[in-house]
GROMACS .gro file of N, CA and C in nm:
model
  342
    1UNK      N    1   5.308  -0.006   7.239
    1UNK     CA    2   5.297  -0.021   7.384
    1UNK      C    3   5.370   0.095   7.451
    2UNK      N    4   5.318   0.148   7.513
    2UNK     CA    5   5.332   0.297   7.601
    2UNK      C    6   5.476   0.246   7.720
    3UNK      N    7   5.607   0.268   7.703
    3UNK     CA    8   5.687   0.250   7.775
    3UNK      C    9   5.699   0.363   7.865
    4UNK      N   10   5.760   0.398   7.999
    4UNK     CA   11   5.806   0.511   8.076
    4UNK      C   12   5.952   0.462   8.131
    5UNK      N   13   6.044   0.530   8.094
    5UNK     CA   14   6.188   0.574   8.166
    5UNK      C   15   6.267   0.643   8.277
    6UNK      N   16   6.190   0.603   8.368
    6UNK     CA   17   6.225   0.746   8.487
    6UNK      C   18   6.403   0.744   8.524
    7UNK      N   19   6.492   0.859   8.515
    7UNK     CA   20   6.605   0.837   8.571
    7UNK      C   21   6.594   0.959   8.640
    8UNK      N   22   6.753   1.019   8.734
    8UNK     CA   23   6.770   1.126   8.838
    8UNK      C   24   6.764   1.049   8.917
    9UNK      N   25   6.738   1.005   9.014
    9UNK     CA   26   6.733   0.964   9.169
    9UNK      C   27   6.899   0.976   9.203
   10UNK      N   28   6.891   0.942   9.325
   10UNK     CA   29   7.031   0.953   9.368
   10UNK      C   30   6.991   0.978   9.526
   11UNK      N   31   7.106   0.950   9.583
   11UNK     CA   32   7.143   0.989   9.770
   11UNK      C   33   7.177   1.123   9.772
   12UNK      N   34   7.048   1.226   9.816
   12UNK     CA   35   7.103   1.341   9.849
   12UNK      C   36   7.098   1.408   9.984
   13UNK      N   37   7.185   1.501  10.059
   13UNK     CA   38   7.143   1.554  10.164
   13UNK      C   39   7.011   1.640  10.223
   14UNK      N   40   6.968   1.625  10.317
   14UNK     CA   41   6.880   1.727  10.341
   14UNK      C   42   6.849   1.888  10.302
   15UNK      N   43   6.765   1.951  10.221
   15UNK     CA   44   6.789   2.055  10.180
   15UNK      C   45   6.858   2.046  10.035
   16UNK      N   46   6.899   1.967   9.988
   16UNK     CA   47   6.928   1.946   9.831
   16UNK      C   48   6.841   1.949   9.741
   17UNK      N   49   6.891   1.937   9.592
   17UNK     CA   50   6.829   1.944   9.534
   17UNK      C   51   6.815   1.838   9.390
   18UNK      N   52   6.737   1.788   9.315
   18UNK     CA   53   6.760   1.704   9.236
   18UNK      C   54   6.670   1.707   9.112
   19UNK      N   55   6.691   1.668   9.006
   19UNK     CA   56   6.600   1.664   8.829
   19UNK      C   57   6.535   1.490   8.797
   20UNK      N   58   6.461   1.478   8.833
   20UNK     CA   59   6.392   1.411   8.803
   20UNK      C   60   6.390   1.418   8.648
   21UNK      N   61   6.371   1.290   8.570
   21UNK     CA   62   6.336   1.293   8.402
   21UNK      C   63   6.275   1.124   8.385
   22UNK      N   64   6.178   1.171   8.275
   22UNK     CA   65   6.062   1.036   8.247
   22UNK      C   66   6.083   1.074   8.102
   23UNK      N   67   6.141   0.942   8.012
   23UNK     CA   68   6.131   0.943   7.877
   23UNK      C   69   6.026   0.887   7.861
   24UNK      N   70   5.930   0.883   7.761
   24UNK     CA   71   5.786   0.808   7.722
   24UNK      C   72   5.840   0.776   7.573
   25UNK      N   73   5.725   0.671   7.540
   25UNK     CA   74   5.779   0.624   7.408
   25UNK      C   75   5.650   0.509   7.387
   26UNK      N   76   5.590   0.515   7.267
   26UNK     CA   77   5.480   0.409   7.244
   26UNK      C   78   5.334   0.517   7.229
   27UNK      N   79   5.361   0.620   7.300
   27UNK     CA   80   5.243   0.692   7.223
   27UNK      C   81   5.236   0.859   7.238
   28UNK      N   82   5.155   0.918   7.172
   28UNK     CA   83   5.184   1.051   7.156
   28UNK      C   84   5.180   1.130   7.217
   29UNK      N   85   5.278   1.185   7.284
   29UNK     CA   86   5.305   1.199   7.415
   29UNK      C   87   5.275   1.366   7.421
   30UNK      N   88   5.220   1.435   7.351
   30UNK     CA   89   5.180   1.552   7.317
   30UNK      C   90   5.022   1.588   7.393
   31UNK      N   91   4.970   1.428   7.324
   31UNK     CA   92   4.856   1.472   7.353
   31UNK      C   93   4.786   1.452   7.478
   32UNK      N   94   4.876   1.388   7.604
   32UNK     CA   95   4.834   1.338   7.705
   32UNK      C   96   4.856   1.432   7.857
   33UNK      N   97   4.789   1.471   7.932
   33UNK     CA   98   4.891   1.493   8.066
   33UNK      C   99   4.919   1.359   8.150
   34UNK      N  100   5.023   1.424   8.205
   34UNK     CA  101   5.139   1.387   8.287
   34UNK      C  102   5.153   1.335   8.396
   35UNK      N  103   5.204   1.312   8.465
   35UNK     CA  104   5.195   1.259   8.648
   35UNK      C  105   5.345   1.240   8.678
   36UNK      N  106   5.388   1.281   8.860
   36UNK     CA  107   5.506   1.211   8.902
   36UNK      C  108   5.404   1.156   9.036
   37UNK      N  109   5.428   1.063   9.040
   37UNK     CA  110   5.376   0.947   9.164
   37UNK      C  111   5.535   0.914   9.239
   38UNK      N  112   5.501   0.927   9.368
   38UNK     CA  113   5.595   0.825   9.468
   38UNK      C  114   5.567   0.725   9.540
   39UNK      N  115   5.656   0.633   9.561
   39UNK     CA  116   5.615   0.546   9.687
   39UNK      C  117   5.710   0.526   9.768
   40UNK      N  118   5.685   0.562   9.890
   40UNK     CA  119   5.764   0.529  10.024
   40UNK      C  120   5.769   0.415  10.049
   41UNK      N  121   5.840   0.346  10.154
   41UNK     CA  122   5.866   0.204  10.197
   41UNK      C  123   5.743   0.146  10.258
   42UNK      N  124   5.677   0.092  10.251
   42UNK     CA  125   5.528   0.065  10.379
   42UNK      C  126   5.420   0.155  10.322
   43UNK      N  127   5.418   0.249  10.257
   43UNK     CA  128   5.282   0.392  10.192
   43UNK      C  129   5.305   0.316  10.083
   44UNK      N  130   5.148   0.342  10.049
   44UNK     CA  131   5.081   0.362   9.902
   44UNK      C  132   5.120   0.476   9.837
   45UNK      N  133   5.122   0.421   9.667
   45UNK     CA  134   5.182   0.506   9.545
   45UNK      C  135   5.087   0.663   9.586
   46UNK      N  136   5.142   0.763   9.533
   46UNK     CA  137   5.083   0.905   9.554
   46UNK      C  138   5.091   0.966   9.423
   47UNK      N  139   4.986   1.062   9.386
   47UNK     CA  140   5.039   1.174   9.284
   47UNK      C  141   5.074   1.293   9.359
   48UNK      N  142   5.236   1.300   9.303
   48UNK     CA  143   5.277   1.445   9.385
   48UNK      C  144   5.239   1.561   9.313
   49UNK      N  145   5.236   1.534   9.159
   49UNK     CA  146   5.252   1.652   9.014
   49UNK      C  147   5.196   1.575   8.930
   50UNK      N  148   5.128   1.708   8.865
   50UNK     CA  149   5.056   1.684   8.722
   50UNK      C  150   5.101   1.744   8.652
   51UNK      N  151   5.104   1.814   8.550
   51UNK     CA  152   5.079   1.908   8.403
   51UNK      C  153   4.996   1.851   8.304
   52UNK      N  154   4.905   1.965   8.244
   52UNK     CA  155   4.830   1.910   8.178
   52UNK      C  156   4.886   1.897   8.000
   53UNK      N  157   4.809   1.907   7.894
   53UNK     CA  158   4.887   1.916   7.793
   53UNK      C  159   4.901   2.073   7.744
   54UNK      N  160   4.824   2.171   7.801
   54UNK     CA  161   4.843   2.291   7.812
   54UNK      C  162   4.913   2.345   7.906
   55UNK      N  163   4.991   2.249   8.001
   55UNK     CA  164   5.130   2.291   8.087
   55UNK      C  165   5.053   2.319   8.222
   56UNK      N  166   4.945   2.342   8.237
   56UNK     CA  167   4.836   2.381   8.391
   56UNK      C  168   4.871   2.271   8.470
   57UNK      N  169   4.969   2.315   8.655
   57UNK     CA  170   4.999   2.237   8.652
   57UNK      C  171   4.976   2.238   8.818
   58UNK      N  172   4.977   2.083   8.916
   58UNK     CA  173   4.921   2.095   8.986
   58UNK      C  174   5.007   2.002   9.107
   59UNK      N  175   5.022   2.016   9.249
   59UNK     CA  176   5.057   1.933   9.328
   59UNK      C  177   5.014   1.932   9.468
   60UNK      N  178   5.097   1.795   9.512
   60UNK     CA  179   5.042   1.785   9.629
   60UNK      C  180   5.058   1.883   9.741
   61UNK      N  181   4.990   1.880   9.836
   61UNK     CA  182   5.017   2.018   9.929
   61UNK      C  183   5.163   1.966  10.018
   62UNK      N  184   5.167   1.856  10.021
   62UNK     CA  185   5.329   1.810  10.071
   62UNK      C  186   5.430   1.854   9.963
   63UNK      N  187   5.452   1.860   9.867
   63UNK     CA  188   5.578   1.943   9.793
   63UNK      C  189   5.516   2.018   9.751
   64UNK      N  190   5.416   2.115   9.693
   64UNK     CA  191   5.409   2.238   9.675
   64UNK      C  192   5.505   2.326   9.716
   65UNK      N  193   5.547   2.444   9.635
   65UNK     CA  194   5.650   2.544   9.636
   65UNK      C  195   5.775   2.469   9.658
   66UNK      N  196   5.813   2.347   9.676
   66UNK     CA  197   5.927   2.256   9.628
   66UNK      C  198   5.937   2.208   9.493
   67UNK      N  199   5.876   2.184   9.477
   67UNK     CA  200   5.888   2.066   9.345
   67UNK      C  201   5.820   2.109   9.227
   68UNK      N  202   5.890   2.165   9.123
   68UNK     CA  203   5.809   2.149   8.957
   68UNK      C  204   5.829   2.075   8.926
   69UNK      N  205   5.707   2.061   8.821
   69UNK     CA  206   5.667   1.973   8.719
   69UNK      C  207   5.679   2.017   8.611
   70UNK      N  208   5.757   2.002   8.486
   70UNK     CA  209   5.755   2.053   8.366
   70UNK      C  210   5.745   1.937   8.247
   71UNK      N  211   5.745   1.985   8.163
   71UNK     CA  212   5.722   1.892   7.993
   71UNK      C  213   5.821   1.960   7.887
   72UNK      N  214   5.838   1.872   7.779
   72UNK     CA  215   5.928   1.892   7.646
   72UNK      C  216   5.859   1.779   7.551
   73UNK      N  217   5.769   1.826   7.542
   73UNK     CA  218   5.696   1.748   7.400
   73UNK      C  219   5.802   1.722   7.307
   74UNK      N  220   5.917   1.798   7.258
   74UNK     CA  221   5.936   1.731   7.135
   74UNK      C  222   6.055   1.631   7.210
   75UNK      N  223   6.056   1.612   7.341
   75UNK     CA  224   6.194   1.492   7.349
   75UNK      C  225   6.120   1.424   7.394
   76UNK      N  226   5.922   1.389   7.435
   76UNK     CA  227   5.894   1.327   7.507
   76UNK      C  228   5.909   1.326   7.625
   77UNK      N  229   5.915   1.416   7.696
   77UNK     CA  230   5.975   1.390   7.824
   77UNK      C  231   5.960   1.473   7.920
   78UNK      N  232   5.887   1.426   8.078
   78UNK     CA  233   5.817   1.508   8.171
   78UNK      C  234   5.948   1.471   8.268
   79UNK      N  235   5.945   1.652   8.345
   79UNK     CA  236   6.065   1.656   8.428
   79UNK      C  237   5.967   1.697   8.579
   80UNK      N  238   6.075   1.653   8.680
   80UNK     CA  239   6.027   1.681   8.838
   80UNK      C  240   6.179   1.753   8.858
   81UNK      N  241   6.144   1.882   8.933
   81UNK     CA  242   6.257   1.956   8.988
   81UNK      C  243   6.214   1.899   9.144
   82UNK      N  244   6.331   1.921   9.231
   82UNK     CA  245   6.288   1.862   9.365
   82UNK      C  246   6.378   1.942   9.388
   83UNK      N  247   6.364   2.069   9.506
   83UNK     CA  248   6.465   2.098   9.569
   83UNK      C  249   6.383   2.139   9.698
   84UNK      N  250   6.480   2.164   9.804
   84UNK     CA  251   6.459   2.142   9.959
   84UNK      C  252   6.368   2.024  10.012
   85UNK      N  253   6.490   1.935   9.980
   85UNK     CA  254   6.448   1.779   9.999
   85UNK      C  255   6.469   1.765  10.133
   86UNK      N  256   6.354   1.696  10.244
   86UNK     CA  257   6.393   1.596  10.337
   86UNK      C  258   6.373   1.447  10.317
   87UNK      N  259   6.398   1.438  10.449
   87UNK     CA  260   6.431   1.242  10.453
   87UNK      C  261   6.245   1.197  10.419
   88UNK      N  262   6.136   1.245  10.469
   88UNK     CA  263   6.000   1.233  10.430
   88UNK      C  264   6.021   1.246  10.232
   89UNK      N  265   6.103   1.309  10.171
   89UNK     CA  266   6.094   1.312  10.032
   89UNK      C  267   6.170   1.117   9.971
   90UNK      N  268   6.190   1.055  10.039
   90UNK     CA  269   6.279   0.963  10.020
   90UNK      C  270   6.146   0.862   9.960
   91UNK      N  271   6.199   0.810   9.867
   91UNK     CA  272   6.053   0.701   9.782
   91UNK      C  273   6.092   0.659   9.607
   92UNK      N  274   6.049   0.626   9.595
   92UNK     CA  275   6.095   0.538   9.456
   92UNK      C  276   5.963   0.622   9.382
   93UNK      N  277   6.038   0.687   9.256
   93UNK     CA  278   6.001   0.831   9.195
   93UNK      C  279   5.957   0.767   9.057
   94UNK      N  280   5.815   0.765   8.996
   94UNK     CA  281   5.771   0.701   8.923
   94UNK      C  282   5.673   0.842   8.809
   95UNK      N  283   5.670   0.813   8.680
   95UNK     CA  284   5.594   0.927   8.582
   95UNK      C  285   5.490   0.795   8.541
   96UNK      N  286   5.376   0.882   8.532
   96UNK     CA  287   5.193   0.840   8.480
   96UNK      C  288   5.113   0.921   8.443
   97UNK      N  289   5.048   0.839   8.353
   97UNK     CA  290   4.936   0.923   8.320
   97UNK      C  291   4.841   0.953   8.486
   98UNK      N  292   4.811   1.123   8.495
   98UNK     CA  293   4.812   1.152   8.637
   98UNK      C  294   4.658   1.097   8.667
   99UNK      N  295   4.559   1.003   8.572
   99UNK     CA  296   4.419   0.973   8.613
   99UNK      C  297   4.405   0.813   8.539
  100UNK      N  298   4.476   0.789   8.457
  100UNK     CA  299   4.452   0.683   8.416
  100UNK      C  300   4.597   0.618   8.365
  101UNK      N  301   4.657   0.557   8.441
  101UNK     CA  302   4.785   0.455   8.497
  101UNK      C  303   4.803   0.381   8.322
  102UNK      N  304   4.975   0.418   8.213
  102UNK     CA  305   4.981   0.264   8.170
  102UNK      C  306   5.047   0.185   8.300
  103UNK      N  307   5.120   0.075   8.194
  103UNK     CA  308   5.226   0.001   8.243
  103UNK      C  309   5.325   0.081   8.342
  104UNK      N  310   5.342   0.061   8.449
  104UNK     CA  311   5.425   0.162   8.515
  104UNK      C  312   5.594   0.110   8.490
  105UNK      N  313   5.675   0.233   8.534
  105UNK     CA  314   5.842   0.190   8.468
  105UNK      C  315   5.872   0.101   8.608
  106UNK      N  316   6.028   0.135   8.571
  106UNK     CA  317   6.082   0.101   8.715
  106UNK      C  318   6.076   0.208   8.860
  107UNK      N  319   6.098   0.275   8.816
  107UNK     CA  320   6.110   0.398   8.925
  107UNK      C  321   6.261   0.456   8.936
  108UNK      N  322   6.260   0.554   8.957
  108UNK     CA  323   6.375   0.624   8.990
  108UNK      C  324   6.397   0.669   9.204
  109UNK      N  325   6.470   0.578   9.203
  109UNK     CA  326   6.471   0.603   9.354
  109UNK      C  327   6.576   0.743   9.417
  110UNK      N  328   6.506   0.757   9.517
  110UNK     CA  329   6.530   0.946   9.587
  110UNK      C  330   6.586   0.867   9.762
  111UNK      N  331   6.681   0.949   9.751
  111UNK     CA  332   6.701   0.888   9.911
  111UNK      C  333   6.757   1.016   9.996
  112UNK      N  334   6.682   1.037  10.046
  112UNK     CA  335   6.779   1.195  10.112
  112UNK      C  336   6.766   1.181  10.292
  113UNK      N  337   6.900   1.154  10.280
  113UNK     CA  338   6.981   1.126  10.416
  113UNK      C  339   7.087   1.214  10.415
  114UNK      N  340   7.145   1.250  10.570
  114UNK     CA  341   7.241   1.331  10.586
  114UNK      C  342   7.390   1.197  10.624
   0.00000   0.00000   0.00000
């Protein structure tokens, strides 16, 4: 069974910056691309970032030139860089397969307030 681990979140200021990390575990995590999804308070889940399994990688036009998306096949594990965060970046920070959803984790929550 395909588990996801998202940790990083945290209360940061405006203009900060933060590492997102999604451990996977239950299947081969090599051969799949990636996803970071958010959800705001009241909004529907979003894909912000993809990578594919050849690293080709893609986002939303709201964090574009903010936010990478990277991978480490051999720890399992897809990363979100987030820097020049505002309070609009604030949402409970979730990793998926970026077209076809498992079990989703808990989320890693982002709160950026001054």
């Amino acid at each position: 069974q395909v588990q996801l681990v998202e940790s990083g979140g945290g209360l940061v200021q405006p203009g900060g910056s933060l590492r997102l990390s999604c451990a996977a575990s239950g299947m081969a995590f090599s051969n799949y691309n990636m996803g970071w999804y958010r959800q705001a308070p009241g909004k529907q889940r979003e894909l912000v970032a993809s990578i594919t399994i050849l690293r080709n990688t893609a986002y939303a036009d709201s964090v574009k030139g903010r936010f990478t998306i990277s991978r480490d096949n051999a720890r399992s594990t897809v990363y979100l860089q987030l820097n020049s965060l505002s309070p609009e970046d604030t949402a409970v920070y979730y990793c998926n397969h970026p077209s076809r959803p498992w079990i989703w984790g808990q989320g890693t929550q982002v709160t950026v307030s001054a």
